XYZ file of C-alpha atoms in Angstrom:
504
model
C -16.116 27.308 32.833
C -19.234 27.337 30.666
C -17.304 25.459 28.014
C -13.938 23.832 28.067
C -10.778 25.851 27.750
C -7.935 24.807 25.558
C -4.495 25.193 24.139
C -2.892 24.764 20.720
C 0.481 23.025 20.612
C 2.226 24.314 17.480
C 5.727 23.513 16.262
C 8.560 25.352 14.584
C 8.852 22.454 12.119
C 7.341 19.093 11.338
C 8.541 16.463 13.831
C 9.348 19.093 16.467
C 7.470 17.008 19.009
C 3.909 18.339 18.803
C 2.274 14.899 18.955
C 4.142 13.672 22.015
C 3.875 17.019 23.842
C 0.114 17.035 23.212
C -0.108 13.470 24.526
C 2.031 14.376 27.531
C -0.182 17.333 28.420
C -3.278 15.130 28.063
C -1.802 12.477 30.388
C -0.700 15.127 32.937
C -4.160 16.713 32.947
C -6.122 13.471 33.291
C -3.923 12.503 36.240
C -5.025 15.781 37.855
C -8.656 14.789 37.456
C -9.269 16.997 34.415
C -11.586 15.623 31.726
C -9.514 16.300 28.604
C -9.656 15.474 24.889
C -7.084 15.796 22.078
C -7.871 17.490 18.773
C -6.213 18.000 15.404
C -8.296 19.752 12.777
C -6.361 18.370 9.828
C -3.848 15.567 9.767
C -1.708 14.301 6.888
C -0.664 10.748 7.574
C -0.660 7.196 6.249
C -0.683 5.970 9.839
C -4.364 5.795 10.725
C -6.751 4.039 13.102
C -10.408 2.992 13.149
C -12.604 4.164 15.998
C -15.343 2.000 17.500
C -17.978 3.794 15.421
C -16.031 2.882 12.251
C -14.359 6.249 11.564
C -10.805 6.564 10.259
C -8.591 9.058 12.114
C -4.864 9.645 12.528
C -3.153 7.191 14.865
C -1.509 10.103 16.677
C -4.933 11.315 17.806
C -5.923 7.779 18.839
C -2.724 7.620 20.921
C -3.476 11.034 22.450
C -6.992 9.867 23.309
C -5.437 6.890 25.084
C -3.181 9.344 26.934
C -6.336 11.233 27.970
C -8.036 7.914 28.893
C -10.976 8.558 26.586
C -12.346 6.690 23.574
C -11.102 8.192 20.280
C -13.762 9.618 17.945
C -13.908 11.313 14.555
C -14.437 14.645 16.349
C -10.802 14.529 17.414
C -9.504 14.500 13.817
C -12.242 15.679 11.428
C -9.956 15.951 8.363
C -7.381 13.298 7.474
C -5.303 13.468 4.283
C -3.781 10.193 3.083
C -1.106 10.821 0.419
C -1.297 8.670 -2.688
C 1.548 10.465 -4.472
C 3.649 13.612 -4.113
C 0.770 15.667 -5.501
C -2.504 14.104 -4.397
C -4.187 12.716 -1.292
C -7.358 10.932 -0.324
C -9.504 13.254 1.786
C -11.133 11.575 4.778
C -13.848 13.766 6.328
C -15.361 12.822 9.679
C -13.848 9.392 9.340
C -15.075 8.580 5.813
C -13.289 9.028 2.457
C -14.885 11.733 0.296
C -12.549 11.788 -2.694
C -9.058 12.306 -4.051
C -7.693 15.823 -4.470
C -4.497 17.337 -5.782
C -2.525 19.539 -3.390
C -3.464 22.580 -5.476
C -7.139 21.634 -5.501
C -7.198 21.113 -1.758
C -5.264 24.219 -0.723
C -6.894 26.231 -3.481
C -10.283 26.308 -1.823
C -11.476 22.947 -0.528
C -9.505 23.330 2.695
C -11.060 26.676 3.658
C -14.527 25.235 3.015
C -13.856 22.693 5.784
C -13.088 25.301 8.450
C -16.719 25.363 9.604
C -16.753 21.596 10.125
C -13.451 21.707 11.993
C -14.622 24.497 14.317
C -17.936 22.707 14.951
C -16.060 19.562 16.010
C -13.827 21.552 18.330
C -16.802 23.339 19.880
C -18.581 20.023 20.424
C -15.553 18.684 22.278
C -15.365 21.879 24.345
C -18.990 21.439 25.367
C -18.181 17.954 26.716
C -14.682 18.252 28.171
C -12.995 20.515 30.728
C -10.084 21.077 28.319
C -9.188 20.372 24.703
C -5.515 20.160 23.765
C -5.084 20.838 20.048
C -2.128 19.793 17.938
C -1.035 21.931 15.024
C 0.581 20.708 11.804
C 3.949 21.561 10.325
C 4.666 25.171 11.249
C 2.174 28.014 11.846
C 4.540 30.280 9.907
C 3.947 28.615 6.527
C 2.792 31.961 5.177
C 2.005 30.581 1.721
C -0.733 28.435 3.302
C -2.020 30.792 6.009
C -5.015 32.108 4.074
C -6.776 28.725 4.091
C -5.311 27.358 7.326
C -7.651 25.188 9.420
C -5.151 23.490 11.723
C -2.732 26.083 13.120
C -3.486 29.778 13.612
C -6.788 29.494 11.759
C -8.208 27.217 14.439
C -6.458 29.094 17.270
C -7.989 32.369 16.117
C -11.440 30.832 15.636
C -11.401 29.405 19.178
C -9.331 32.207 20.780
C -6.918 29.572 22.056
C -3.435 30.430 23.326
C -0.584 28.835 21.384
C 2.591 27.275 22.745
C 5.274 26.743 20.092
C 7.458 23.624 20.464
C 10.998 23.581 19.071
C 13.374 20.613 18.733
C 16.675 21.886 20.115
C 18.398 18.633 19.136
C 18.277 19.870 15.522
C 19.915 23.188 16.422
C 18.774 26.737 15.743
C 15.839 26.652 18.134
C 16.088 30.337 19.159
C 16.010 31.475 15.541
C 13.056 29.150 14.957
C 11.094 30.582 17.874
C 11.789 34.185 16.906
C 11.243 33.670 13.183
C 8.013 31.722 13.690
C 6.602 34.567 15.776
C 7.884 37.369 13.534
C 6.330 35.856 10.397
C 2.805 35.900 11.815
C 0.181 38.605 11.370
C -0.460 40.826 14.429
C -3.769 39.055 15.133
C -1.985 35.689 15.157
C 0.984 36.927 17.175
C -1.454 38.011 19.881
C -2.197 34.310 20.468
C 1.434 33.119 20.694
C 1.801 32.792 24.465
C 5.318 31.373 24.517
C 7.613 28.474 23.788
C 8.530 24.947 24.861
C 11.993 23.508 24.221
C 12.025 19.806 23.337
C 14.806 17.171 23.316
C 17.391 19.111 25.347
C 20.631 17.367 26.308
C 22.997 18.664 28.945
C 22.979 21.332 31.665
C 19.838 23.457 31.448
C 21.556 26.366 33.207
C 23.640 26.860 30.065
C 20.400 27.386 28.131
C 18.836 29.885 30.526
C 20.620 33.025 29.204
C 19.143 32.308 25.773
C 15.673 31.849 27.246
C 16.015 35.172 29.051
C 17.068 36.858 25.809
C 14.055 35.343 24.019
C 11.817 36.874 26.686
C 13.467 40.237 26.119
C 13.256 39.966 22.322
C 9.697 38.676 22.048
C 8.012 39.438 25.364
C 7.143 35.735 25.565
C 8.378 33.239 28.111
C 9.462 29.621 27.755
C 7.124 27.249 29.564
C 9.587 24.421 29.944
C 12.673 22.585 28.724
C 11.943 18.900 28.107
C 14.988 16.610 28.221
C 15.820 14.189 25.449
C 14.144 10.879 26.265
C 14.790 7.669 24.315
C 12.027 5.418 23.085
C 9.177 7.940 23.249
C 8.366 8.392 19.547
C 5.016 6.635 19.823
C 2.589 6.523 16.917
C 4.414 8.915 14.626
C 2.323 10.472 11.898
C 4.443 9.439 8.970
C 7.858 8.585 7.635
C 10.096 5.565 8.182
C 10.378 6.007 11.942
C 8.380 3.237 13.563
C 6.640 4.381 16.670
C 8.765 2.224 18.918
C 11.938 2.851 16.940
C 13.812 3.296 20.198
C 12.618 -0.139 21.272
C 13.551 -1.547 17.870
C 17.146 -0.471 18.449
C 17.153 -1.439 22.117
C 15.295 -4.757 21.875
C 18.524 -6.778 21.836
C 19.334 -5.247 25.270
C 16.486 -7.289 26.752
C 17.862 -10.838 26.607
C 15.772 -13.475 24.872
C 13.978 -16.017 27.022
C 15.189 -18.833 24.784
C 18.619 -19.435 23.321
C 18.141 -17.439 20.101
C 16.988 -14.012 19.055
C 14.390 -13.700 16.292
C 15.210 -11.407 13.356
C 12.313 -9.622 11.652
C 12.752 -7.773 8.338
C 10.021 -5.346 7.257
C 9.907 -4.480 3.547
C 9.930 -0.683 3.323
C 7.363 -0.497 0.535
C 6.355 2.856 -1.017
C 3.498 4.721 0.712
C 3.850 2.377 3.671
C 0.905 2.693 6.030
C 0.337 1.593 9.609
C 3.943 0.613 10.132
C 2.997 0.596 13.837
C 1.860 -3.000 13.215
C 5.414 -4.143 14.014
C 5.694 -2.220 17.284
C 4.382 -5.150 19.283
C 7.054 -7.385 17.741
C 9.745 -4.849 18.637
C 8.498 -4.823 22.228
C 9.233 -8.546 22.651
C 12.547 -9.405 24.381
C 14.857 -11.007 21.876
C 13.016 -9.821 18.754
C 15.082 -7.562 16.497
C 13.120 -5.554 13.913
C 14.598 -3.647 10.988
C 13.333 -2.083 7.767
C 14.863 -3.352 4.517
C 14.811 -2.534 0.821
C 17.275 -5.041 -0.662
C 16.838 -8.789 -1.257
C 20.090 -9.721 0.476
C 18.660 -8.253 3.684
C 16.013 -10.968 3.721
C 18.526 -13.808 3.755
C 19.147 -13.950 7.508
C 15.622 -12.877 8.507
C 13.548 -15.364 10.452
C 10.345 -13.518 9.540
C 9.669 -11.087 6.704
C 6.732 -8.704 7.042
C 5.187 -7.058 3.974
C 3.274 -4.177 5.581
C 0.283 -2.120 4.549
C 0.521 0.501 1.833
C -1.613 3.225 0.290
C -0.351 2.059 -3.128
C -0.684 -1.704 -3.455
C 0.099 -1.894 -7.180
C 2.999 0.554 -6.762
C 4.369 -1.563 -3.913
C 4.060 -4.684 -6.047
C 6.092 -3.080 -8.834
C 8.668 -1.865 -6.294
C 9.097 -5.368 -4.865
C 9.722 -6.719 -8.360
C 12.106 -3.924 -9.385
C 14.174 -4.386 -6.219
C 14.390 -8.161 -6.524
C 12.451 -8.543 -3.284
C 9.596 -10.352 -5.041
C 11.943 -13.161 -6.110
C 13.428 -13.286 -2.605
C 9.937 -13.646 -1.113
C 9.128 -16.442 -3.563
C 12.304 -18.289 -2.579
C 11.391 -17.946 1.097
C 7.925 -19.351 0.476
C 9.348 -22.293 -1.476
C 11.802 -23.010 1.359
C 9.074 -22.839 4.025
C 10.516 -19.728 5.655
C 8.013 -17.363 7.338
C 6.409 -14.404 5.560
C 3.541 -12.276 6.901
C 1.532 -9.927 4.672
C -0.682 -7.292 6.329
C -3.415 -5.429 4.398
C -1.718 -4.187 1.206
C 1.094 -6.634 1.942
C -1.485 -9.432 2.083
C -2.899 -8.315 -1.270
C 0.478 -8.390 -3.051
C 1.062 -11.947 -1.829
C -2.078 -13.117 -3.647
C -2.504 -14.287 -7.225
C -4.263 -11.393 -8.897
C -5.269 -7.750 -8.261
C -8.027 -5.897 -10.111
C -7.639 -2.206 -9.261
C -9.781 0.443 -10.911
C -9.888 2.524 -7.716
C -6.494 3.203 -6.119
C -4.000 2.971 -9.015
C -6.561 2.458 -11.824
C -4.085 -0.071 -13.254
C -6.789 -2.647 -13.944
C -5.816 -6.311 -13.788
C -2.313 -6.963 -12.409
C -0.722 -10.319 -11.577
C 0.444 -10.478 -7.953
C 3.171 -12.641 -6.389
C 1.117 -15.849 -6.288
C 2.190 -16.961 -2.809
C -1.367 -17.167 -1.469
C -4.572 -18.389 -3.210
C -6.256 -14.988 -3.067
C -7.768 -12.726 -5.722
C -8.282 -9.074 -4.836
C -10.743 -6.608 -6.340
C -10.650 -2.957 -5.306
C -14.057 -1.566 -4.338
C -14.963 2.152 -4.355
C -16.180 1.870 -0.766
C -13.508 1.609 1.900
C -13.789 -1.131 4.508
C -13.428 0.381 7.996
C -13.960 -2.102 10.805
C -12.857 -3.270 14.260
C -13.010 -7.062 13.969
C -12.556 -9.569 16.769
C -11.730 -13.202 16.092
C -9.539 -16.155 16.936
C -6.349 -17.552 15.437
C -3.832 -20.120 16.655
C -6.191 -20.809 19.543
C -6.025 -17.236 20.830
C -8.417 -14.272 20.823
C -7.405 -11.505 18.402
C -8.538 -7.900 18.018
C -7.655 -5.726 15.048
C -8.826 -3.000 12.712
C -9.342 -2.862 8.948
C -8.696 0.023 6.513
C -8.744 -1.067 2.864
C -10.447 -0.761 -0.506
C -9.316 -4.221 -1.629
C -11.804 -7.075 -1.244
C -10.113 -10.463 -0.949
C -11.598 -13.628 -2.411
C -9.755 -16.378 -0.513
C -9.813 -19.548 -2.616
C -7.791 -21.964 -0.516
C -5.232 -22.444 2.227
C -5.893 -22.639 5.951
C -8.095 -19.880 7.417
C -6.096 -17.154 9.167
C -8.156 -14.256 10.603
C -9.887 -12.869 7.465
C -7.148 -14.213 5.180
C -5.305 -17.483 4.870
C -2.113 -19.379 5.450
C -0.185 -21.628 3.085
C 2.843 -23.274 4.679
C 4.840 -20.526 6.355
C 3.138 -17.683 4.436
C 0.382 -15.832 6.298
C -1.862 -13.035 5.056
C -4.558 -10.858 6.641
C -6.147 -7.418 6.273
C -6.168 -6.966 10.051
C -3.913 -4.246 11.393
C -3.022 -4.315 15.074
C -3.496 -8.065 15.504
C -0.012 -8.501 16.969
C -0.970 -6.252 19.892
C -3.069 -9.182 21.203
C -0.501 -10.693 23.559
C -1.559 -14.341 23.499
C -1.871 -14.405 19.708
C 1.478 -12.682 19.254
C 3.196 -15.262 21.438
C 1.544 -18.152 19.579
C 2.446 -16.619 16.214
C 6.095 -16.056 17.192
C 6.287 -19.617 18.487
C 5.126 -20.848 15.057
C 7.601 -18.524 13.311
C 10.501 -19.699 15.458
C 9.626 -23.338 14.758
C 9.453 -22.748 10.995
C 12.680 -20.721 11.066
C 14.512 -23.344 13.098
C 15.252 -20.901 15.912
C 15.384 -21.739 19.621
C 13.469 -18.559 20.369
C 10.854 -18.518 23.121
C 8.430 -15.572 23.505
C 8.465 -13.944 26.933
C 5.444 -15.227 28.886
C 4.563 -11.886 30.473
C 5.041 -9.149 27.856
C 1.961 -6.932 27.792
C 1.946 -4.508 24.889
C -0.900 -2.524 26.450
C 1.028 -2.139 29.702
C 4.152 -1.027 27.819
C 2.100 1.581 25.953
C 0.668 2.862 29.246
C 4.189 3.115 30.670
C 5.233 5.218 27.693
C 2.252 7.528 28.060
C 2.996 7.920 31.769
C 6.576 8.849 30.891
C 5.220 11.560 28.603
C 3.043 12.839 31.418
C 6.068 12.784 33.738
C 8.070 14.906 31.279
C 5.401 17.598 31.333
C 4.836 17.418 35.095
C 8.547 17.508 35.965
C 9.981 19.842 33.326
C 7.206 22.252 32.293
C 5.538 25.050 34.267
C 2.240 23.241 34.676
C 0.660 26.047 36.719
C 1.310 28.450 33.856
C 0.025 25.957 31.279
C -3.201 25.449 33.228
C -3.652 29.227 33.494
C -3.390 29.436 29.686
C -5.907 26.612 29.247
C -8.346 28.162 31.671
C -7.937 31.894 30.956
C -6.762 32.086 27.336
C -3.917 34.084 25.757
C -2.067 36.614 27.930
C -2.928 40.250 27.228
C -0.435 42.859 26.049
C 1.873 40.542 24.115
C 4.142 42.708 21.929
C 4.166 42.654 18.133
C 7.399 41.383 16.562
C 8.294 42.925 13.207
C 7.945 42.403 10.331
C 4.856 40.244 10.768
C 2.718 39.101 7.859
C -0.301 40.669 6.172
C -3.491 40.205 8.155
């Protein structure tokens, strides 16, 4: 091939499984010796990552790059939208923030203007890789947004990529979703819809086959596979209150603790919560039980409370006060019971916030649990720091506008510690195995728990096992020969038009 082939993985709905299917295809291909890259033209997520060159991209694309065994770059997610409210988002272009736009302002013209940049990034990846596996967003049949689309059929048509539509059968109605998605597309877009992929199937697949045959008769398009429901595979979700290892969060008590006690972790579910994947490494530890909370009484039996990152620090601060969680955190600090603040959570634990950038609220008193004063800068800090804490090497990444002036306490990464209250801007620090074990040992001591971290838990190895399981799902339950033919040769010819279609 003169330039790499490709495929677009679309979905009938949000959360149909596009991210994990894309990752699974990437892992299957790289195991076959194919040089492959993931791509998503536009992503809307508060769950982001910093590449080695200092670019901010969606964590889903970073996870897919890991599945493909390549270093993530801004080319893989040229446009990232980070919601700041129901009606506006920060626009991150090629890894750097370029401004805040309302939904109407973005979809009203700004989005279409970015199509050239998105296509250029895709073409650059195609010139370097044997295959590029693209992930769509939402549904390609959102006909109100089709005119300015740069992530679903807009990118498929620009690249002449075949499209496989994923449907979550666990939600029900998957046949209607497949048919309706196809029938609502313009003829030129329908010509790229190669077929379907059923996700999260439970039971006897032979009972499903008559429906798949009828779909072939109705649409002229085949189903490329039926993926079974698999627990614990929701890694690096784009958004929402589903942590990426939510399956492991529920199942963690199944793995017995090494010591006599379990360790209970409560995560404050603050508004506009970002990078909630920070607690995944805790959830992966045997004997650590992680849950999200929004009431003060839920902090009472917690051995550790985590205040996570947020896209709205001042809004989160107000929410903590309104819910009574701020008082509960203050009581914990006074009693010497562990609290960890990460990024925005670190900022709210300080003494004072001056924000003329994110909320434009000006000077706001914070919770006063750490001797830190925060000023929001127009420029966003994007970094991949490496350091040491508790005698262990730590790697992390930073994504924040707030600049912290630490005025006391013991040094802790870039932040500080006072008693049993820790604060840092570093996301991902708990993925450093030695540091995580040392930190949990400190937490258990302060909480009075006979909890002992497992000596051999490797978060990186667990992540690789998950990605291999995704690759196994594709290899064992999808028609990989047919998928490779699509990647290499493009959309099948002679696909029938399904009425009524949409205007061209």
